[in-house]
Amino acid sequence: MAHDVAGGLTGWDLEGFHNGGDTECWRRLGSHEVTIFDDERGEIHGTRFAVWAPNAHDVRLNADFNWWTGDQMHRVPGSGIWALFVEGVGTGALYKYNILCADGTWREKVDPMAFFAEQAPANSSIVYTSKYLWADDEWMSRRSAAQPHKEPMSIYEVHLGSWRKGKTYLELADELVEYVTWQGYTHVELMPVTEHPFEPSWGYQVTNYFAPQSRLGRPDEFRHLVDRLHQAGIGVILDWVPGHFPKDEWALGRFDGTALYEHEDPRQGEHKDWGTYIFNYGRNEVKSFLVSNALYWVTEFHIDALRVDAVASMLYLDYSRNDGEWVPNIYGGNENLEAIDFLRYVNKHLYERVPGVVMIAEESTSFGGVTKPVHHGGLGFGFKWNMGWMNDSLRYLALEPIHRQYHHNEMTFAMVYAYSENFVLPISHDEVVHGKGSMINKVPQDTWRQFATLRAFYSYMWAFPGKKLLFMGCEFGQRSEFNEANSLEWWVCDLWGHHGLQRMFKDLNELYRAHPALWELDSDPAGFRWINADDASANTFSWLRSDAEGRQVAVAVNFSSEPWTRYRLGLPKPGVWREIFNSDAGIYDGSDAHGNLGQVVATGEGWNGYPASALVVVPPLGAVYFEYVGEE
């Protein structure tokens, strides 16, 4: 054992952690292979362990290298940190902290800052030093100059553990990359990869915030997956869960016998719905822990965006609570002022530190200014999931076609507030679980109409203002609900209907990326104009998308079972409009009977408030896109 028992760690090093300003606290706390200098022996290699447990009476290091008997740790003067340097210990060592808590009970805890952990049901922390050499310089350079609001974003949401069950990070680096590249998505969004022992939580009950889940491989193997996605030109979004954490006895909860990371008062510190604790966002050390965690994934793993889970549960003190079960803020209101302050802090810090990074809120209420910059009084997110659009459109989708005319406004209402925030249109895992049914089983009537309706709906979604997100399996119309215990039903991709839908997504993503009119002005009213929002009797919607150069794509979607063979469409210019997409095409397993022979010619006959118009064919339960190519 060296003379420097704390491995060079001093109270000065920890000041930032205690005042909420240490945004890289993973560099100081946790386990680190270090070299210290001893007066008698010179350089000594080993591992420094450090843990925050201010109210503990004693802390010991239980590890495989001491036969789990416990080495005495030492308080770092002027801090609530306990530390110990152990000579000769390195990557691969297993350890836990044995804490004599404030109530006089010894409790064995895993390291909150561990970079790696044992697979469940085991849970020891593991000393780990990354040796990974990144090869994504070109991607990272391009990312730093990115303008996400003016770029295409079509996101494939993935649960890594069940996309193809049993695949490792290394196998996914080949197979997932190949599939997403073929399908043409710009990004993948990974449901939480942070360590979670309870697999059916899908990663939303995190026990190790700094460790990728070990079921699929080692941390550097996860880095390799991200690296390969970047080399293929695919961005990586990671689900991040700062809203709550589970009550596992060996994890963060009541860490030193007191409410350290969570609120002491259960009215502020517990989510009854989820059986979890809520972070104490007003505590400086918790701010340092969480902001550091966000920065850790973005810098150490080159993650391009964080999608912040359950933001509404953070914003409101009375979230899912009855009267008397919550504590008002100092002004008597229901806003969680400390959580709001924390969200502004983490968003502002990441945008300042990492050019090109994106923060995305899953936020289901009408809370104002979610995507407004912090310096303009907003929360500072880049995008917000449009849950209103999702709920309205899925209600419409589930109706019999004959009844849709009475609910026409559910598909147009999103444009009323489309520019109040920067939106992502999400069809996520939450919509295909817990008895809600798969996307295809939400649609009424026979199999042909189910597939045709889905093709029309996704065509509607891909041409509507807002970035796109689709959960895995939806792209080929899986009939079973999402179940983390099983792989996706890949075998159906060879079957009629499923194969056509999957092929359509490949073409739709290619078309989307190739036409800036479909994404460049997503957040600008100049990028969208209705042609006819009010044709309820025909269950048909039509609109125009434009880019900054004035190039235009006209869209018509028919949610009735009748073909419209002479549908007059108002257009901004006379001349040739080429049909660039038809969801009823034979290659998509459509009827192939209702097309426009490649183009239509608009004449000077005004219609729908436009100076020109054309008679077009809009297939039953189908969509068509037209691109202006010039005068005849």
XYZ file of C-alpha atoms in Angstrom:
632
model
C 0.000 0.000 0.000
C 1.370 3.436 -0.918
C 1.544 6.337 1.510
C -0.986 8.377 -0.534
C -4.114 6.491 0.524
C -6.436 8.753 -1.541
C -4.530 8.360 -4.797
C -3.861 12.057 -5.190
C -7.470 13.149 -4.573
C -7.888 16.277 -2.410
C -10.747 18.387 -1.122
C -9.828 21.036 -3.692
C -10.522 18.547 -6.499
C -14.028 18.023 -5.151
C -15.140 21.616 -4.636
C -16.892 21.709 -8.001
C -18.795 18.522 -7.209
C -20.122 20.037 -4.002
C -21.133 23.373 -5.550
C -22.896 21.816 -8.556
C -20.327 22.978 -11.078
C -18.363 19.780 -11.723
C -19.675 18.576 -15.062
C -17.010 15.865 -15.391
C -17.188 14.315 -11.943
C -16.686 10.836 -13.412
C -12.998 11.802 -13.701
C -12.696 12.210 -9.919
C -15.188 9.761 -8.428
C -15.518 6.040 -9.131
C -12.571 3.767 -9.879
C -9.571 4.929 -11.912
C -6.299 3.282 -12.820
C -3.682 5.842 -11.787
C 0.038 6.110 -11.173
C 1.197 7.839 -8.004
C 4.699 8.722 -6.845
C 6.089 7.423 -3.575
C 9.207 9.007 -2.042
C 10.826 5.646 -1.386
C 9.576 3.471 -4.266
C 8.966 5.918 -7.101
C 6.064 5.307 -9.479
C 3.369 2.939 -8.214
C 0.523 1.715 -10.428
C -2.904 0.848 -9.071
C -6.520 1.944 -8.857
C -8.039 4.836 -6.924
C -11.558 4.324 -5.582
C -13.691 7.278 -4.481
C -17.337 7.490 -3.420
C -19.641 10.195 -2.056
C -21.169 9.053 1.263
C -21.143 12.113 3.541
C -23.310 10.665 6.317
C -21.624 7.255 6.519
C -19.885 6.321 9.779
C -17.472 4.074 7.908
C -16.846 2.858 4.342
C -14.883 -0.212 3.297
C -13.908 -1.509 -0.092
C -15.085 -5.085 -0.640
C -13.401 -6.630 -3.677
C -12.207 -9.819 -5.301
C -8.596 -8.721 -4.710
C -9.140 -8.643 -0.917
C -11.385 -11.736 -0.818
C -14.374 -9.428 -0.115
C -13.094 -8.810 3.417
C -13.118 -5.007 3.187
C -10.225 -2.538 3.000
C -10.645 0.595 5.096
C -11.420 3.712 3.039
C -10.534 7.213 4.226
C -12.403 10.511 4.259
C -10.927 13.108 1.934
C -10.534 16.175 4.161
C -13.055 18.937 3.482
C -15.466 16.694 1.575
C -18.046 13.949 1.979
C -15.923 11.662 -0.188
C -14.270 8.436 0.908
C -11.246 7.285 -1.098
C -8.591 4.599 -1.266
C -5.657 3.820 -3.558
C -4.933 0.097 -4.007
C -1.623 -0.895 -5.513
C -1.449 -3.420 -8.353
C -5.180 -3.409 -9.110
C -6.442 -2.697 -12.630
C -9.097 -3.324 -15.275
C -11.293 -6.318 -14.536
C -11.235 -6.126 -10.729
C -14.664 -6.607 -9.076
C -15.652 -4.394 -6.152
C -18.435 -2.865 -4.037
C -18.590 -0.355 -1.213
C -19.583 -1.613 2.249
C -21.130 1.355 4.016
C -21.852 1.691 7.729
C -24.928 3.839 7.292
C -26.222 6.626 9.498
C -28.733 4.203 11.065
C -25.947 1.841 12.181
C -26.589 -0.759 9.456
C -23.920 -2.047 7.053
C -25.114 -1.965 3.439
C -23.174 -3.140 0.403
C -23.550 -0.729 -2.525
C -22.364 -0.690 -6.126
C -20.345 2.276 -7.349
C -22.590 5.087 -8.718
C -19.755 6.056 -11.068
C -18.746 2.575 -12.219
C -17.903 2.389 -15.930
C -18.749 -1.322 -16.127
C -20.809 -3.787 -14.077
C -21.460 -7.496 -13.804
C -24.390 -9.028 -15.660
C -27.565 -9.476 -13.659
C -28.333 -11.099 -11.309
C -24.750 -10.369 -10.190
C -24.093 -6.660 -9.756
C -20.507 -5.970 -8.715
C -18.864 -2.897 -10.164
C -15.858 -3.563 -12.409
C -12.710 -1.462 -12.781
C -12.505 -0.518 -16.464
C -10.206 1.692 -18.513
C -11.120 2.279 -22.136
C -8.491 1.450 -24.735
C -10.726 2.309 -27.679
C -9.314 4.176 -30.701
C -12.085 6.018 -32.551
C -12.263 6.095 -36.351
C -15.172 8.537 -36.804
C -13.217 11.796 -37.184
C -15.024 12.701 -40.393
C -18.438 12.269 -38.730
C -17.447 14.224 -35.601
C -16.058 17.077 -37.682
C -19.262 17.255 -39.716
C -21.382 17.051 -36.563
C -19.707 20.085 -35.023
C -20.931 22.198 -37.958
C -24.400 20.640 -38.158
C -27.701 22.545 -38.181
C -30.117 19.826 -37.040
C -33.299 21.850 -37.575
C -32.444 22.337 -41.244
C -31.329 18.772 -41.897
C -33.172 15.495 -42.510
C -33.851 13.386 -39.440
C -35.543 10.031 -39.849
C -34.984 8.000 -36.693
C -35.164 4.220 -36.227
C -35.878 3.497 -32.540
C -34.236 0.284 -31.336
C -34.267 -1.913 -28.242
C -30.845 -3.479 -28.715
C -31.626 -6.519 -26.572
C -34.479 -7.727 -28.771
C -33.897 -6.278 -32.256
C -32.296 -9.647 -32.898
C -32.293 -11.455 -29.577
C -28.912 -12.587 -28.294
C -26.815 -10.340 -30.534
C -23.838 -8.592 -28.946
C -22.618 -5.036 -29.500
C -20.011 -6.459 -31.900
C -22.577 -8.429 -33.908
C -24.941 -5.463 -33.975
C -22.092 -3.324 -35.304
C -22.348 -5.436 -38.457
C -26.020 -6.387 -38.666
C -27.792 -3.265 -37.335
C -25.518 -0.953 -39.312
C -26.131 -2.919 -42.506
C -29.920 -2.912 -42.005
C -30.271 0.765 -41.067
C -28.045 1.731 -44.007
C -30.207 -0.334 -46.371
C -33.401 1.171 -44.962
C -32.008 4.686 -45.284
C -32.605 6.141 -41.813
C -30.452 9.092 -40.793
C -30.346 8.168 -37.085
C -30.919 5.332 -34.668
C -32.344 5.995 -31.236
C -31.310 3.437 -28.656
C -33.626 2.736 -25.755
C -31.492 3.094 -22.610
C -28.269 1.111 -22.731
C -27.325 2.107 -19.187
C -27.037 -0.883 -16.864
C -30.418 -2.170 -15.644
C -30.892 -5.553 -13.990
C -34.651 -5.737 -14.640
C -34.879 -6.481 -18.368
C -38.647 -5.750 -18.712
C -37.955 -2.142 -17.652
C -36.326 -1.790 -21.135
C -33.599 0.289 -19.505
C -35.815 2.944 -17.934
C -34.938 1.751 -14.398
C -31.241 2.524 -14.313
C -28.934 1.240 -11.591
C -25.577 2.262 -13.129
C -25.764 5.605 -14.920
C -22.196 5.482 -16.249
C -22.066 1.835 -17.420
C -23.413 0.414 -20.699
C -25.399 -2.769 -20.086
C -23.052 -5.716 -19.843
C -25.488 -8.311 -21.290
C -24.432 -7.203 -24.762
C -20.713 -6.747 -24.190
C -18.023 -4.515 -22.763
C -18.024 -0.681 -22.851
C -15.449 -0.514 -25.653
C -17.591 -2.888 -27.687
C -20.482 -0.442 -27.329
C -18.099 2.315 -28.467
C -17.354 0.171 -31.517
C -21.093 -0.013 -32.341
C -21.417 3.784 -32.168
C -18.237 4.198 -34.196
C -19.479 1.872 -36.947
C -22.819 3.698 -37.130
C -20.958 6.988 -37.503
C -18.696 5.585 -40.205
C -21.867 4.591 -42.076
C -23.191 8.167 -41.778
C -25.809 7.310 -39.148
C -26.337 9.477 -36.053
C -26.842 7.921 -32.617
C -29.472 9.153 -30.169
C -29.480 7.689 -26.664
C -32.437 7.594 -24.276
C -31.399 9.285 -21.022
C -33.354 8.853 -17.791
C -32.758 11.648 -15.235
C -36.408 11.578 -14.107
C -36.257 8.698 -11.648
C -34.267 5.678 -10.459
C -35.214 2.300 -8.943
C -35.207 1.340 -5.270
C -32.844 -1.649 -5.531
C -31.213 -1.999 -2.117
C -27.707 -2.175 -3.611
C -27.975 0.869 -5.922
C -28.425 4.647 -5.487
C -31.392 4.680 -3.103
C -30.648 5.790 0.498
C -27.030 5.438 -0.467
C -25.420 6.183 2.921
C -28.563 5.480 4.924
C -29.967 8.916 4.133
C -31.717 10.415 1.116
C -28.590 11.351 -0.803
C -29.595 11.350 -4.463
C -33.367 11.481 -3.837
C -35.719 13.760 -1.890
C -36.320 12.743 1.721
C -40.028 13.660 1.507
C -41.880 10.908 -0.441
C -44.249 13.571 -1.807
C -41.252 14.945 -3.690
C -38.958 11.942 -3.794
C -41.031 9.033 -5.044
C -43.010 8.110 -8.164
C -45.853 5.918 -6.983
C -46.712 4.892 -10.576
C -43.269 3.445 -11.222
C -42.187 2.487 -7.692
C -39.055 4.607 -8.095
C -37.222 7.491 -6.437
C -37.039 11.034 -7.850
C -33.695 12.839 -7.930
C -33.254 15.860 -5.663
C -32.577 18.363 -8.461
C -31.905 21.173 -5.991
C -28.916 19.406 -4.444
C -25.597 20.531 -5.883
C -23.967 17.101 -5.885
C -26.967 15.628 -7.719
C -26.692 18.369 -10.351
C -22.991 17.560 -10.783
C -23.801 13.846 -11.029
C -26.539 14.208 -13.665
C -24.981 16.936 -15.823
C -21.728 14.983 -15.785
C -23.624 11.869 -16.821
C -25.160 13.610 -19.836
C -21.772 14.989 -20.884
C -20.149 11.574 -20.285
C -22.255 9.793 -22.908
C -21.859 12.610 -25.417
C -18.083 12.904 -25.051
C -16.847 9.472 -23.971
C -19.179 7.514 -26.291
C -19.619 10.105 -29.091
C -23.414 10.051 -28.679
C -24.975 12.690 -30.965
C -28.210 13.388 -29.092
C -29.913 12.576 -25.815
C -33.660 11.972 -25.754
C -34.683 12.871 -22.215
C -37.313 10.501 -20.891
C -40.508 11.543 -19.050
C -39.777 15.280 -18.891
C -43.369 16.024 -17.821
C -42.830 13.963 -14.661
C -39.904 16.260 -13.818
C -41.630 19.553 -14.586
C -44.691 19.135 -12.370
C -44.754 18.530 -8.624
C -48.281 17.121 -8.895
C -47.464 14.754 -11.775
C -49.737 11.702 -11.349
C -50.587 12.750 -7.781
C -53.838 13.467 -5.986
C -54.550 16.463 -3.768
C -52.526 16.288 -0.581
C -49.882 14.053 -2.178
C -47.622 16.851 -3.391
C -45.864 19.930 -2.039
C -46.347 23.286 -3.872
C -43.322 25.361 -4.825
C -42.398 28.554 -2.969
C -44.917 30.512 -5.062
C -47.720 28.045 -4.393
C -47.612 26.598 -7.915
C -47.189 23.061 -9.239
C -44.027 23.638 -11.287
C -40.890 21.906 -10.030
C -38.633 24.956 -10.094
C -35.512 22.966 -9.186
C -36.075 20.459 -12.002
C -36.715 23.303 -14.464
C -33.464 24.939 -13.366
C -31.625 21.622 -13.756
C -32.976 20.996 -17.283
C -31.917 24.491 -18.349
C -28.498 23.888 -16.842
C -27.882 20.559 -18.581
C -29.187 21.767 -21.964
C -27.212 25.006 -21.876
C -24.043 23.222 -20.790
C -24.191 20.517 -23.459
C -24.982 22.932 -26.287
C -22.080 25.153 -25.218
C -19.602 22.329 -24.679
C -20.411 20.084 -27.643
C -21.228 21.849 -30.937
C -23.753 19.881 -32.970
C -25.195 17.941 -30.040
C -29.008 17.701 -29.830
C -31.219 17.468 -26.746
C -34.719 16.029 -27.305
C -37.579 16.144 -24.799
C -40.237 13.495 -24.405
C -42.738 15.958 -22.984
C -46.471 15.326 -23.131
C -48.001 18.585 -21.861
C -48.409 22.123 -23.161
C -45.567 23.465 -20.991
C -44.338 26.564 -22.815
C -40.930 27.072 -24.393
C -39.560 23.529 -24.226
C -37.459 24.127 -27.360
C -36.889 27.829 -26.805
C -33.266 28.729 -25.912
C -32.464 29.186 -22.231
C -31.394 32.801 -22.785
C -34.876 33.487 -24.158
C -36.579 31.984 -21.120
C -37.072 28.453 -22.492
C -35.951 25.016 -21.301
C -33.319 24.895 -24.035
C -34.121 21.601 -25.770
C -33.489 21.267 -29.508
C -36.610 19.201 -30.227
C -39.733 17.947 -28.495
C -41.741 14.826 -29.256
C -45.134 15.821 -30.659
C -47.358 13.619 -28.493
C -50.469 15.550 -29.512
C -49.924 14.737 -33.188
C -49.272 11.105 -32.287
C -52.420 10.702 -30.160
C -54.674 12.465 -32.674
C -53.394 10.590 -35.701
C -53.555 7.161 -34.045
C -57.153 7.793 -32.993
C -57.965 8.687 -36.604
C -56.133 5.629 -37.930
C -58.226 3.273 -35.778
C -61.533 4.511 -37.251
C -63.479 2.764 -39.994
C -62.962 4.797 -43.205
C -66.656 5.721 -43.295
C -66.312 7.438 -39.900
C -63.088 9.336 -40.614
C -64.901 12.266 -42.248
C -66.282 13.205 -38.832
C -62.799 13.294 -37.285
C -61.000 15.028 -40.153
C -59.645 17.814 -37.901
C -57.662 15.289 -35.836
C -55.238 15.012 -38.756
C -55.010 18.753 -39.389
C -55.001 20.132 -35.836
C -51.236 19.654 -35.400
C -50.649 22.496 -37.883
C -52.383 24.914 -35.501
C -49.416 24.661 -33.115
C -46.762 23.235 -35.467
C -44.364 26.161 -35.014
C -44.781 26.627 -31.253
C -41.926 24.134 -30.755
C -39.421 22.207 -32.881
C -41.107 18.845 -33.202
C -40.288 15.192 -33.764
C -43.248 13.066 -34.914
C -42.943 9.861 -32.851
C -44.381 6.411 -33.429
C -42.405 4.906 -30.562
C -42.280 1.711 -28.516
C -44.885 3.183 -26.149
C -47.539 2.905 -28.872
C -47.108 -0.844 -29.468
C -47.056 -2.308 -25.942
C -49.285 -3.062 -22.970
C -52.418 -4.001 -24.898
C -52.332 -1.013 -27.266
C -51.764 -3.416 -30.158
C -49.210 -3.274 -32.955
C -49.563 -0.538 -35.546
C -51.125 -2.844 -38.130
C -53.606 -4.262 -35.636
C -54.804 -0.761 -34.758
C -56.212 -0.480 -38.292
C -59.701 -1.907 -38.933
C -60.890 -4.146 -41.805
C -59.143 -6.780 -43.924
C -55.422 -7.360 -44.439
C -55.233 -5.506 -47.767
C -56.820 -2.410 -46.253
C -54.664 -2.649 -43.131
C -51.458 -2.571 -45.160
C -52.753 0.095 -47.558
C -53.805 2.296 -44.617
C -50.427 1.928 -42.937
C -48.619 2.818 -46.172
C -50.830 5.886 -46.529
C -50.328 6.895 -42.904
C -46.534 6.645 -43.000
C -46.525 8.517 -46.319
C -48.565 11.235 -44.589
C -46.120 11.279 -41.666
C -42.953 11.427 -43.797
C -44.264 14.458 -45.741
C -45.671 16.326 -42.704
C -43.609 19.040 -40.947
C -41.418 17.593 -38.190
C -38.591 15.097 -37.883
C -39.595 11.400 -37.975
C -39.261 8.541 -35.481
C -40.393 4.940 -35.989
C -40.015 2.006 -33.618
C -38.366 -1.176 -34.858
C -40.754 -3.726 -36.365
C -43.229 -1.070 -37.453
C -41.366 -0.732 -40.745
C -42.497 -4.202 -41.803
C -45.840 -4.316 -40.023
C -45.109 -6.775 -37.205
C -48.439 -7.993 -35.818
C -47.280 -8.860 -32.301
C -46.803 -6.164 -29.687
C -43.254 -5.318 -28.645
C -41.942 -7.888 -26.179
C -38.387 -7.523 -24.934
C -38.212 -11.297 -24.365
C -38.466 -12.066 -28.089
C -36.748 -11.001 -31.281
C -38.641 -9.059 -33.896
C -40.601 -11.384 -36.211
C -38.158 -11.061 -39.081
C -39.584 -14.073 -40.918
C -42.687 -12.096 -41.945
C -40.529 -9.785 -44.112
C -40.770 -12.399 -46.882
C -44.576 -12.333 -46.823
C -46.947 -10.247 -48.954
C -47.789 -6.903 -47.372
C -44.946 -6.992 -44.855
C -42.291 -7.098 -47.577
C -43.993 -4.292 -49.526
C -44.191 -2.036 -46.462
C -40.529 -2.612 -45.654
C -39.571 -1.839 -49.262
C -41.690 1.333 -49.154
C -39.764 2.608 -46.132
C -36.491 2.121 -47.973
C -37.794 4.235 -50.873
C -39.532 6.737 -48.600
C -36.334 7.401 -46.638
C -34.352 7.762 -49.871
C -36.954 10.159 -51.276
C -37.112 12.109 -48.015
C -33.364 12.638 -47.865
C -33.188 13.613 -51.548
C -35.824 16.376 -51.306
C -34.946 19.289 -48.979
C -38.554 20.510 -49.359
C -39.518 17.662 -47.000
C -37.234 18.757 -44.142
C -35.252 21.964 -44.609
C -37.996 24.312 -43.367
C -39.590 21.981 -40.810
C -39.442 24.749 -38.185
C -40.389 27.586 -40.545
C -43.983 28.376 -41.639
C -42.618 29.075 -45.137
C -42.015 25.341 -45.563
C -45.681 24.284 -45.486
C -48.984 25.376 -46.992
C -52.250 23.513 -47.140
C -53.693 22.879 -50.585
C -56.930 21.544 -49.125
C -57.202 20.886 -45.393
C -60.983 20.670 -45.416
C -61.969 17.873 -47.792
C -63.531 15.786 -45.025
C -66.144 14.168 -47.262
C -63.353 12.595 -49.341
C -61.153 11.782 -46.297
C -58.382 13.449 -48.291
C -55.635 15.866 -47.264
C -53.331 17.794 -49.581
C -50.501 20.235 -48.990
C -47.335 21.743 -50.389
C -43.829 21.481 -48.935
C -41.096 23.946 -49.942
C -37.363 24.348 -49.360
C -35.258 27.491 -49.044
C -34.568 27.516 -52.816
C -38.280 27.475 -53.639
C -38.402 23.845 -54.830
C -41.755 22.285 -54.046
C -43.356 18.890 -53.441
C -47.156 18.522 -53.555
C -48.714 15.774 -51.440
C -52.180 14.189 -51.513
C -53.301 11.441 -49.105
C -56.608 9.592 -49.347
C -57.818 7.801 -46.193
C -61.039 6.564 -47.816
C -61.480 3.168 -49.462
C -62.501 4.825 -52.762
C -60.058 5.796 -55.515
C -60.250 9.430 -56.619
C -59.515 9.202 -60.332
C -60.121 12.875 -61.226
C -59.180 14.744 -58.065
C -58.530 18.415 -58.797
C -55.451 19.609 -56.945
C -54.577 23.285 -56.681
C -50.932 23.969 -57.533
C -48.697 27.062 -57.399
C -47.423 26.794 -60.993
C -48.708 25.491 -64.331
C -46.569 22.902 -66.083
C -45.307 19.392 -65.464
C -45.498 17.866 -61.997
C -43.730 14.497 -61.892
C -45.166 11.768 -59.691
C -42.208 10.805 -57.476
C -44.034 8.504 -55.076
C -47.205 6.404 -54.988
C -47.903 4.254 -51.918
C -50.215 2.021 -54.027
C -47.354 0.870 -56.285
C -47.051 -2.844 -56.981
C -43.538 -3.027 -55.509
C -45.132 -2.030 -52.181
C -47.783 -4.728 -52.569
C -50.329 -2.116 -53.608
C -52.872 -2.598 -56.377
C -50.708 -0.736 -58.948
C -53.954 0.339 -60.598
C -54.228 3.971 -59.573
C -51.282 6.010 -60.782
C -50.662 9.130 -62.827
C -48.521 7.591 -65.591
C -45.458 9.315 -64.196
C -46.696 12.906 -64.262
C -49.571 15.358 -64.412
C -49.790 18.657 -66.268
C -51.147 21.650 -64.360
C -53.087 24.246 -66.338
C -53.865 27.860 -65.532
C -57.237 26.963 -64.010
C -57.105 28.262 -60.446
C -58.207 25.976 -57.583
C -57.990 25.896 -53.783
C -56.672 29.451 -53.820
C -53.775 28.519 -56.124
C -53.261 29.973 -59.640
C -53.016 26.536 -61.329
C -54.431 23.036 -60.928
C -54.289 19.497 -62.268
C -56.575 16.480 -62.287
C -54.743 13.739 -60.399
C -55.387 10.144 -59.417
C -55.238 9.519 -55.657
C -55.403 5.767 -54.878
C -57.735 4.315 -52.239
C -56.044 4.352 -48.822
C -53.060 5.788 -50.615
C -50.711 8.728 -51.038
C -49.030 10.427 -53.981
C -46.193 12.982 -54.089
C -45.494 15.307 -57.039
C -42.387 17.349 -57.797
C -42.452 20.437 -60.037
C -40.132 20.010 -63.025
C -41.070 22.995 -65.202
C -43.172 24.193 -68.095
C -44.352 21.699 -70.701
